[in-house]
PDB file of N, CA and C in Angstrom:
ATOM      1  N   VAL P   1     -23.753  17.041 -24.878  1.00  0.00           N
ATOM      2  CA  VAL P   1     -22.731  17.664 -25.697  1.00  0.00           C
ATOM      3  C   VAL P   1     -22.053  16.609 -26.571  1.00  0.00           C
ATOM      4  N   LYS P   2     -21.745  15.451 -25.972  1.00  0.00           N
ATOM      5  CA  LYS P   2     -21.102  14.388 -26.751  1.00  0.00           C
ATOM      6  C   LYS P   2     -21.970  13.977 -27.938  1.00  0.00           C
ATOM      7  N   GLU P   3     -23.266  13.887 -27.705  1.00  0.00           N
ATOM      8  CA  GLU P   3     -24.188  13.531 -28.782  1.00  0.00           C
ATOM      9  C   GLU P   3     -24.186  14.586 -29.885  1.00  0.00           C
ATOM     10  N   ALA P   4     -24.139  15.850 -29.514  1.00  0.00           N
ATOM     11  CA  ALA P   4     -24.105  16.932 -30.498  1.00  0.00           C
ATOM     12  C   ALA P   4     -22.821  16.874 -31.320  1.00  0.00           C
ATOM     13  N   ILE P   5     -21.703  16.581 -30.677  1.00  0.00           N
ATOM     14  CA  ILE P   5     -20.435  16.462 -31.394  1.00  0.00           C
ATOM     15  C   ILE P   5     -20.497  15.291 -32.373  1.00  0.00           C
ATOM     16  N   GLU P   6     -21.008  14.169 -31.915  1.00  0.00           N
ATOM     17  CA  GLU P   6     -21.127  12.996 -32.788  1.00  0.00           C
ATOM     18  C   GLU P   6     -22.039  13.292 -33.975  1.00  0.00           C
ATOM     19  N   ARG P   7     -23.128  14.019 -33.734  1.00  0.00           N
ATOM     20  CA  ARG P   7     -24.032  14.378 -34.817  1.00  0.00           C
ATOM     21  C   ARG P   7     -23.308  15.256 -35.838  1.00  0.00           C
ATOM     22  N   GLY P   8     -22.520  16.232 -35.358  1.00  0.00           N
ATOM     23  CA  GLY P   8     -21.751  17.088 -36.258  1.00  0.00           C
ATOM     24  C   GLY P   8     -20.748  16.292 -37.073  1.00  0.00           C
ATOM     25  N   LEU P   9     -20.056  15.365 -36.427  1.00  0.00           N
ATOM     26  CA  LEU P   9     -19.104  14.511 -37.152  1.00  0.00           C
ATOM     27  C   LEU P   9     -19.828  13.640 -38.176  1.00  0.00           C
ATOM     28  N   GLY P  10     -21.019  13.211 -37.845  1.00  0.00           N
ATOM     29  CA  GLY P  10     -21.829  12.444 -38.796  1.00  0.00           C
ATOM     30  C   GLY P  10     -22.163  13.258 -40.032  1.00  0.00           C
ATOM     31  N   TYR P  11     -22.460  14.552 -39.846  1.00  0.00           N
ATOM     32  CA  TYR P  11     -22.706  15.435 -40.993  1.00  0.00           C
ATOM     33  C   TYR P  11     -21.477  15.489 -41.888  1.00  0.00           C
ATOM     34  N   PHE P  12     -20.303  15.644 -41.272  1.00  0.00           N
ATOM     35  CA  PHE P  12     -19.061  15.697 -42.043  1.00  0.00           C
ATOM     36  C   PHE P  12     -18.858  14.404 -42.832  1.00  0.00           C
ATOM     37  N   ARG P  13     -19.085  13.276 -42.185  1.00  0.00           N
ATOM     38  CA  ARG P  13     -18.915  11.985 -42.874  1.00  0.00           C
ATOM     39  C   ARG P  13     -19.868  11.861 -44.058  1.00  0.00           C
ATOM     40  N   SER P  14     -21.111  12.288 -43.883  1.00  0.00           N
ATOM     41  CA  SER P  14     -22.094  12.227 -44.970  1.00  0.00           C
ATOM     42  C   SER P  14     -21.702  13.128 -46.129  1.00  0.00           C
ATOM     43  N   ILE P  15     -21.256  14.330 -45.813  1.00  0.00           N
ATOM     44  CA  ILE P  15     -20.829  15.266 -46.847  1.00  0.00           C
ATOM     45  C   ILE P  15     -19.602  14.711 -47.576  1.00  0.00           C
ATOM     46  N   HIS P  16     -18.651  14.167 -46.818  1.00  0.00           N
ATOM     47  CA  HIS P  16     -17.446  13.586 -47.407  1.00  0.00           C
ATOM     48  C   HIS P  16     -17.810  12.458 -48.377  1.00  0.00           C
ATOM     49  N   ALA P  17     -18.708  11.581 -47.975  1.00  0.00           N
ATOM     50  CA  ALA P  17     -19.125  10.465 -48.827  1.00  0.00           C
ATOM     51  C   ALA P  17     -19.807  10.971 -50.093  1.00  0.00           C
ATOM     52  N   ALA P  18     -20.650  11.992 -49.976  1.00  0.00           N
ATOM     53  CA  ALA P  18     -21.334  12.543 -51.148  1.00  0.00           C
ATOM     54  C   ALA P  18     -20.343  13.173 -52.127  1.00  0.00           C
ATOM     55  N   ILE P  19     -19.346  13.876 -51.603  1.00  0.00           N
ATOM     56  CA  ILE P  19     -18.336  14.490 -52.467  1.00  0.00           C
ATOM     57  C   ILE P  19     -17.520  13.411 -53.180  1.00  0.00           C
ATOM     58  N   LEU P  20     -17.123  12.370 -52.443  1.00  0.00           N
ATOM     59  CA  LEU P  20     -16.370  11.274 -53.072  1.00  0.00           C
ATOM     60  C   LEU P  20     -17.185  10.592 -54.159  1.00  0.00           C
ATOM     61  N   ASP P  21     -18.459  10.331 -53.893  1.00  0.00           N
ATOM     62  CA  ASP P  21     -19.324   9.711 -54.901  1.00  0.00           C
ATOM     63  C   ASP P  21     -19.419  10.568 -56.148  1.00  0.00           C
ATOM     64  N   ARG P  22     -19.586  11.855 -55.952  1.00  0.00           N
ATOM     65  CA  ARG P  22     -19.686  12.781 -57.085  1.00  0.00           C
ATOM     66  C   ARG P  22     -18.394  12.790 -57.891  1.00  0.00           C
ATOM     67  N   ALA P  23     -17.252  12.832 -57.214  1.00  0.00           N
ATOM     68  CA  ALA P  23     -15.952  12.859 -57.895  1.00  0.00           C
ATOM     69  C   ALA P  23     -15.710  11.555 -58.655  1.00  0.00           C
ATOM     70  N   ARG P  24     -16.112  10.438 -58.087  1.00  0.00           N
ATOM     71  CA  ARG P  24     -15.940   9.139 -58.767  1.00  0.00           C
ATOM     72  C   ARG P  24     -16.773   9.058 -60.034  1.00  0.00           C
ATOM     73  N   GLY P  25     -17.902   9.749 -60.059  1.00  0.00           N
ATOM     74  CA  GLY P  25     -18.793   9.709 -61.210  1.00  0.00           C
ATOM     75  C   GLY P  25     -18.460  10.698 -62.298  1.00  0.00           C
ATOM     76  N   ASP P  26     -17.515  11.586 -62.058  1.00  0.00           N
ATOM     77  CA  ASP P  26     -17.162  12.617 -63.038  1.00  0.00           C
ATOM     78  C   ASP P  26     -15.645  12.768 -63.063  1.00  0.00           C
ATOM     79  N   PRO P  27     -14.978  12.204 -64.092  1.00  0.00           N
ATOM     80  CA  PRO P  27     -13.518  12.244 -64.154  1.00  0.00           C
ATOM     81  C   PRO P  27     -12.930  13.659 -64.097  1.00  0.00           C
ATOM     82  N   SER P  28     -13.676  14.657 -64.507  1.00  0.00           N
ATOM     83  CA  SER P  28     -13.145  16.028 -64.472  1.00  0.00           C
ATOM     84  C   SER P  28     -12.995  16.541 -63.034  1.00  0.00           C
ATOM     85  N   LEU P  29     -13.577  15.847 -62.069  1.00  0.00           N
ATOM     86  CA  LEU P  29     -13.501  16.260 -60.669  1.00  0.00           C
ATOM     87  C   LEU P  29     -12.449  15.480 -59.872  1.00  0.00           C
ATOM     88  N   THR P  30     -11.660  14.649 -60.550  1.00  0.00           N
ATOM     89  CA  THR P  30     -10.719  13.761 -59.877  1.00  0.00           C
ATOM     90  C   THR P  30      -9.780  14.488 -58.926  1.00  0.00           C
ATOM     91  N   ALA P  31      -9.230  15.606 -59.321  1.00  0.00           N
ATOM     92  CA  ALA P  31      -8.235  16.301 -58.484  1.00  0.00           C
ATOM     93  C   ALA P  31      -8.827  17.477 -57.711  1.00  0.00           C
ATOM     94  N   MET P  32     -10.135  17.523 -57.609  1.00  0.00           N
ATOM     95  CA  MET P  32     -10.744  18.670 -56.938  1.00  0.00           C
ATOM     96  C   MET P  32     -10.467  18.644 -55.442  1.00  0.00           C
ATOM     97  N   GLY P  33     -10.557  19.807 -54.853  1.00  0.00           N
ATOM     98  CA  GLY P  33     -10.452  19.935 -53.412  1.00  0.00           C
ATOM     99  C   GLY P  33     -11.676  20.668 -52.906  1.00  0.00           C
ATOM    100  N   THR P  34     -11.901  20.590 -51.626  1.00  0.00           N
ATOM    101  CA  THR P  34     -13.038  21.296 -51.047  1.00  0.00           C
ATOM    102  C   THR P  34     -12.708  21.691 -49.619  1.00  0.00           C
ATOM    103  N   THR P  35     -13.488  22.587 -49.101  1.00  0.00           N
ATOM    104  CA  THR P  35     -13.312  23.050 -47.734  1.00  0.00           C
ATOM    105  C   THR P  35     -14.683  23.281 -47.125  1.00  0.00           C
ATOM    106  N   LEU P  36     -14.757  23.167 -45.828  1.00  0.00           N
ATOM    107  CA  LEU P  36     -16.033  23.372 -45.144  1.00  0.00           C
ATOM    108  C   LEU P  36     -15.767  23.890 -43.743  1.00  0.00           C
ATOM    109  N   THR P  37     -16.450  24.939 -43.397  1.00  0.00           N
ATOM    110  CA  THR P  37     -16.438  25.448 -42.033  1.00  0.00           C
ATOM    111  C   THR P  37     -17.892  25.684 -41.638  1.00  0.00           C
ATOM    112  N   ALA P  38     -18.296  25.061 -40.559  1.00  0.00           N
ATOM    113  CA  ALA P  38     -19.677  25.186 -40.102  1.00  0.00           C
ATOM    114  C   ALA P  38     -19.680  25.490 -38.606  1.00  0.00           C
ATOM    115  N   VAL P  39     -20.683  26.222 -38.182  1.00  0.00           N
ATOM    116  CA  VAL P  39     -20.813  26.592 -36.785  1.00  0.00           C
ATOM    117  C   VAL P  39     -22.258  26.346 -36.367  1.00  0.00           C
ATOM    118  N   TYR P  40     -22.422  25.780 -35.172  1.00  0.00           N
ATOM    119  CA  TYR P  40     -23.769  25.699 -34.625  1.00  0.00           C
ATOM    120  C   TYR P  40     -23.701  25.842 -33.111  1.00  0.00           C
ATOM    121  N   THR P  41     -24.825  26.240 -32.545  1.00  0.00           N
ATOM    122  CA  THR P  41     -24.885  26.434 -31.104  1.00  0.00           C
ATOM    123  C   THR P  41     -25.739  25.342 -30.479  1.00  0.00           C
ATOM    124  N   PHE P  42     -25.407  25.040 -29.256  1.00  0.00           N
ATOM    125  CA  PHE P  42     -26.140  24.058 -28.469  1.00  0.00           C
ATOM    126  C   PHE P  42     -26.213  24.644 -27.070  1.00  0.00           C
ATOM    127  N   GLY P  43     -27.354  25.236 -26.750  1.00  0.00           N
ATOM    128  CA  GLY P  43     -27.448  25.955 -25.483  1.00  0.00           C
ATOM    129  C   GLY P  43     -26.492  27.124 -25.505  1.00  0.00           C
ATOM    130  N   GLY P  44     -25.633  27.206 -24.514  1.00  0.00           N
ATOM    131  CA  GLY P  44     -24.657  28.292 -24.454  1.00  0.00           C
ATOM    132  C   GLY P  44     -23.337  27.955 -25.108  1.00  0.00           C
ATOM    133  N   ASP P  45     -23.248  26.790 -25.765  1.00  0.00           N
ATOM    134  CA  ASP P  45     -22.000  26.360 -26.381  1.00  0.00           C
ATOM    135  C   ASP P  45     -22.011  26.620 -27.875  1.00  0.00           C
ATOM    136  N   LEU P  46     -20.842  26.964 -28.404  1.00  0.00           N
ATOM    137  CA  LEU P  46     -20.645  27.185 -29.835  1.00  0.00           C
ATOM    138  C   LEU P  46     -19.728  26.090 -30.349  1.00  0.00           C
ATOM    139  N   PHE P  47     -20.157  25.371 -31.374  1.00  0.00           N
ATOM    140  CA  PHE P  47     -19.352  24.315 -31.973  1.00  0.00           C
ATOM    141  C   PHE P  47     -18.898  24.756 -33.349  1.00  0.00           C
ATOM    142  N   VAL P  48     -17.606  24.584 -33.619  1.00  0.00           N
ATOM    143  CA  VAL P  48     -17.037  24.907 -34.926  1.00  0.00           C
ATOM    144  C   VAL P  48     -16.534  23.604 -35.525  1.00  0.00           C
ATOM    145  N   LEU P  49     -17.058  23.256 -36.695  1.00  0.00           N
ATOM    146  CA  LEU P  49     -16.613  22.091 -37.450  1.00  0.00           C
ATOM    147  C   LEU P  49     -15.853  22.624 -38.650  1.00  0.00           C
ATOM    148  N   HIS P  50     -14.655  22.089 -38.878  1.00  0.00           N
ATOM    149  CA  HIS P  50     -13.784  22.728 -39.853  1.00  0.00           C
ATOM    150  C   HIS P  50     -12.874  21.714 -40.517  1.00  0.00           C
ATOM    151  N   VAL P  51     -12.761  21.805 -41.828  1.00  0.00           N
ATOM    152  CA  VAL P  51     -11.791  21.021 -42.585  1.00  0.00           C
ATOM    153  C   VAL P  51     -11.426  21.816 -43.833  1.00  0.00           C
ATOM    154  N   GLY P  52     -10.161  21.841 -44.168  1.00  0.00           N
ATOM    155  CA  GLY P  52      -9.729  22.528 -45.382  1.00  0.00           C
ATOM    156  C   GLY P  52      -9.006  23.820 -45.101  1.00  0.00           C
ATOM    157  N   ASP P  53      -8.958  24.669 -46.111  1.00  0.00           N
ATOM    158  CA  ASP P  53      -8.152  25.884 -46.010  1.00  0.00           C
ATOM    159  C   ASP P  53      -8.988  27.155 -45.889  1.00  0.00           C
ATOM    160  N   SER P  54     -10.125  27.042 -45.256  1.00  0.00           N
ATOM    161  CA  SER P  54     -10.870  28.237 -44.883  1.00  0.00           C
ATOM    162  C   SER P  54     -10.833  28.345 -43.364  1.00  0.00           C
ATOM    163  N   ARG P  55     -11.092  29.515 -42.866  1.00  0.00           N
ATOM    164  CA  ARG P  55     -10.970  29.749 -41.428  1.00  0.00           C
ATOM    165  C   ARG P  55     -12.297  30.226 -40.844  1.00  0.00           C
ATOM    166  N   ALA P  56     -12.450  29.966 -39.558  1.00  0.00           N
ATOM    167  CA  ALA P  56     -13.589  30.500 -38.821  1.00  0.00           C
ATOM    168  C   ALA P  56     -13.077  31.605 -37.905  1.00  0.00           C
ATOM    169  N   TYR P  57     -13.825  32.689 -37.853  1.00  0.00           N
ATOM    170  CA  TYR P  57     -13.500  33.824 -36.991  1.00  0.00           C
ATOM    171  C   TYR P  57     -14.691  34.112 -36.100  1.00  0.00           C
ATOM    172  N   LEU P  58     -14.417  34.653 -34.929  1.00  0.00           N
ATOM    173  CA  LEU P  58     -15.459  35.119 -34.022  1.00  0.00           C
ATOM    174  C   LEU P  58     -15.399  36.635 -34.008  1.00  0.00           C
ATOM    175  N   ARG P  59     -16.525  37.266 -34.287  1.00  0.00           N
ATOM    176  CA  ARG P  59     -16.584  38.734 -34.277  1.00  0.00           C
ATOM    177  C   ARG P  59     -17.257  39.173 -32.993  1.00  0.00           C
ATOM    178  N   SER P  60     -16.562  40.010 -32.236  1.00  0.00           N
ATOM    179  CA  SER P  60     -17.116  40.501 -30.974  1.00  0.00           C
ATOM    180  C   SER P  60     -18.091  41.635 -31.247  1.00  0.00           C
ATOM    181  N   ALA P  61     -18.846  42.002 -30.233  1.00  0.00           N
ATOM    182  CA  ALA P  61     -19.800  43.106 -30.358  1.00  0.00           C
ATOM    183  C   ALA P  61     -19.092  44.404 -30.758  1.00  0.00           C
ATOM    184  N   GLY P  62     -17.832  44.549 -30.373  1.00  0.00           N
ATOM    185  CA  GLY P  62     -17.061  45.741 -30.722  1.00  0.00           C
ATOM    186  C   GLY P  62     -16.436  45.695 -32.107  1.00  0.00           C
ATOM    187  N   GLY P  63     -16.670  44.598 -32.834  1.00  0.00           N
ATOM    188  CA  GLY P  63     -16.153  44.488 -34.185  1.00  0.00           C
ATOM    189  C   GLY P  63     -14.791  43.813 -34.301  1.00  0.00           C
ATOM    190  N   GLN P  64     -14.210  43.420 -33.180  1.00  0.00           N
ATOM    191  CA  GLN P  64     -12.922  42.740 -33.207  1.00  0.00           C
ATOM    192  C   GLN P  64     -13.095  41.318 -33.756  1.00  0.00           C
ATOM    193  N   LEU P  65     -12.142  40.882 -34.585  1.00  0.00           N
ATOM    194  CA  LEU P  65     -12.153  39.520 -35.105  1.00  0.00           C
ATOM    195  C   LEU P  65     -11.098  38.690 -34.393  1.00  0.00           C
ATOM    196  N   ARG P  66     -11.481  37.472 -34.022  1.00  0.00           N
ATOM    197  CA  ARG P  66     -10.534  36.539 -33.420  1.00  0.00           C
ATOM    198  C   ARG P  66     -10.578  35.242 -34.230  1.00  0.00           C
ATOM    199  N   GLN P  67      -9.426  34.824 -34.741  1.00  0.00           N
ATOM    200  CA  GLN P  67      -9.348  33.597 -35.527  1.00  0.00           C
ATOM    201  C   GLN P  67      -9.520  32.394 -34.618  1.00  0.00           C
ATOM    202  N   LEU P  68     -10.465  31.505 -34.967  1.00  0.00           N
ATOM    203  CA  LEU P  68     -10.750  30.330 -34.156  1.00  0.00           C
ATOM    204  C   LEU P  68     -10.092  29.060 -34.684  1.00  0.00           C
ATOM    205  N   THR P  69      -9.857  28.987 -35.994  1.00  0.00           N
ATOM    206  CA  THR P  69      -9.303  27.776 -36.597  1.00  0.00           C
ATOM    207  C   THR P  69      -8.076  28.111 -37.428  1.00  0.00           C
ATOM    208  N   LYS P  70      -7.318  27.090 -37.754  1.00  0.00           N
ATOM    209  CA  LYS P  70      -6.169  27.231 -38.641  1.00  0.00           C
ATOM    210  C   LYS P  70      -6.454  26.480 -39.934  1.00  0.00           C
ATOM    211  N   ASP P  71      -5.815  26.936 -41.011  1.00  0.00           N
ATOM    212  CA  ASP P  71      -5.923  26.230 -42.283  1.00  0.00           C
ATOM    213  C   ASP P  71      -5.353  24.827 -42.154  1.00  0.00           C
ATOM    214  N   HIS P  72      -5.924  23.901 -42.886  1.00  0.00           N
ATOM    215  CA  HIS P  72      -5.372  22.547 -42.982  1.00  0.00           C
ATOM    216  C   HIS P  72      -4.561  22.477 -44.276  1.00  0.00           C
ATOM    217  N   THR P  73      -3.398  23.119 -44.271  1.00  0.00           N
ATOM    218  CA  THR P  73      -2.541  23.167 -45.449  1.00  0.00           C
ATOM    219  C   THR P  73      -1.093  22.879 -45.061  1.00  0.00           C
ATOM    220  N   ILE P  74      -0.301  22.528 -46.046  1.00  0.00           N
ATOM    221  CA  ILE P  74       1.131  22.322 -45.812  1.00  0.00           C
ATOM    222  C   ILE P  74       1.774  23.635 -45.380  1.00  0.00           C
ATOM    223  N   ALA P  75       1.365  24.744 -45.998  1.00  0.00           N
ATOM    224  CA  ALA P  75       1.929  26.044 -45.620  1.00  0.00           C
ATOM    225  C   ALA P  75       1.672  26.340 -44.146  1.00  0.00           C
ATOM    226  N   GLN P  76       0.471  26.043 -43.653  1.00  0.00           N
ATOM    227  CA  GLN P  76       0.167  26.274 -42.248  1.00  0.00           C
ATOM    228  C   GLN P  76       1.005  25.372 -41.353  1.00  0.00           C
ATOM    229  N   GLU P  77       1.184  24.119 -41.773  1.00  0.00           N
ATOM    230  CA  GLU P  77       2.033  23.206 -40.998  1.00  0.00           C
ATOM    231  C   GLU P  77       3.464  23.731 -40.916  1.00  0.00           C
ATOM    232  N   MET P  78       3.961  24.285 -42.033  1.00  0.00           N
ATOM    233  CA  MET P  78       5.316  24.840 -42.045  1.00  0.00           C
ATOM    234  C   MET P  78       5.403  26.057 -41.130  1.00  0.00           C
ATOM    235  N   ALA P  79       4.390  26.891 -41.139  1.00  0.00           N
ATOM    236  CA  ALA P  79       4.375  28.067 -40.254  1.00  0.00           C
ATOM    237  C   ALA P  79       4.339  27.610 -38.789  1.00  0.00           C
ATOM    238  N   ASP P  80       3.539  26.599 -38.487  1.00  0.00           N
ATOM    239  CA  ASP P  80       3.470  26.078 -37.123  1.00  0.00           C
ATOM    240  C   ASP P  80       4.810  25.495 -36.676  1.00  0.00           C
ATOM    241  N   ALA P  81       5.542  24.896 -37.626  1.00  0.00           N
ATOM    242  CA  ALA P  81       6.837  24.287 -37.311  1.00  0.00           C
ATOM    243  C   ALA P  81       7.969  25.317 -37.274  1.00  0.00           C
ATOM    244  N   GLY P  82       7.679  26.556 -37.718  1.00  0.00           N
ATOM    245  CA  GLY P  82       8.692  27.599 -37.714  1.00  0.00           C
ATOM    246  C   GLY P  82       9.603  27.614 -38.926  1.00  0.00           C
ATOM    247  N   THR P  83       9.298  26.809 -39.944  1.00  0.00           N
ATOM    248  CA  THR P  83      10.113  26.807 -41.156  1.00  0.00           C
ATOM    249  C   THR P  83       9.659  27.856 -42.168  1.00  0.00           C
ATOM    250  N   MET P  84       8.584  28.531 -41.848  1.00  0.00           N
ATOM    251  CA  MET P  84       8.023  29.586 -42.700  1.00  0.00           C
ATOM    252  C   MET P  84       7.316  30.570 -41.787  1.00  0.00           C
ATOM    253  N   THR P  85       7.356  31.835 -42.122  1.00  0.00           N
ATOM    254  CA  THR P  85       6.656  32.822 -41.304  1.00  0.00           C
ATOM    255  C   THR P  85       5.160  32.765 -41.613  1.00  0.00           C
ATOM    256  N   PRO P  86       4.322  33.203 -40.691  1.00  0.00           N
ATOM    257  CA  PRO P  86       2.886  33.257 -40.985  1.00  0.00           C
ATOM    258  C   PRO P  86       2.573  34.110 -42.213  1.00  0.00           C
ATOM    259  N   GLU P  87       3.347  35.183 -42.410  1.00  0.00           N
ATOM    260  CA  GLU P  87       3.136  36.028 -43.584  1.00  0.00           C
ATOM    261  C   GLU P  87       3.456  35.277 -44.883  1.00  0.00           C
ATOM    262  N   GLU P  88       4.501  34.464 -44.869  1.00  0.00           N
ATOM    263  CA  GLU P  88       4.846  33.670 -46.037  1.00  0.00           C
ATOM    264  C   GLU P  88       3.787  32.616 -46.314  1.00  0.00           C
ATOM    265  N   ALA P  89       3.241  32.054 -45.246  1.00  0.00           N
ATOM    266  CA  ALA P  89       2.222  31.016 -45.397  1.00  0.00           C
ATOM    267  C   ALA P  89       0.980  31.608 -46.031  1.00  0.00           C
TER     268      ALA P  89
END
């Protein structure tokens, strides 16, 4: 499992480096942002890799959705701290 986690983190690092290289080569991309949510299974385990302001949800067989991740945003931090309601965020 540790090896699988390290491999997933390695994917994130590679993607991050490629995005930075691309942004450095094109001034119009200087202030761009990006988000990534990825899921993979390893045996009976489900791994969620997540960065940015998109969310991962788990859908049950009955159609119920359960939020697995939180946005990586200032608004989410404020909601977590109680200075803003989740609806405002």
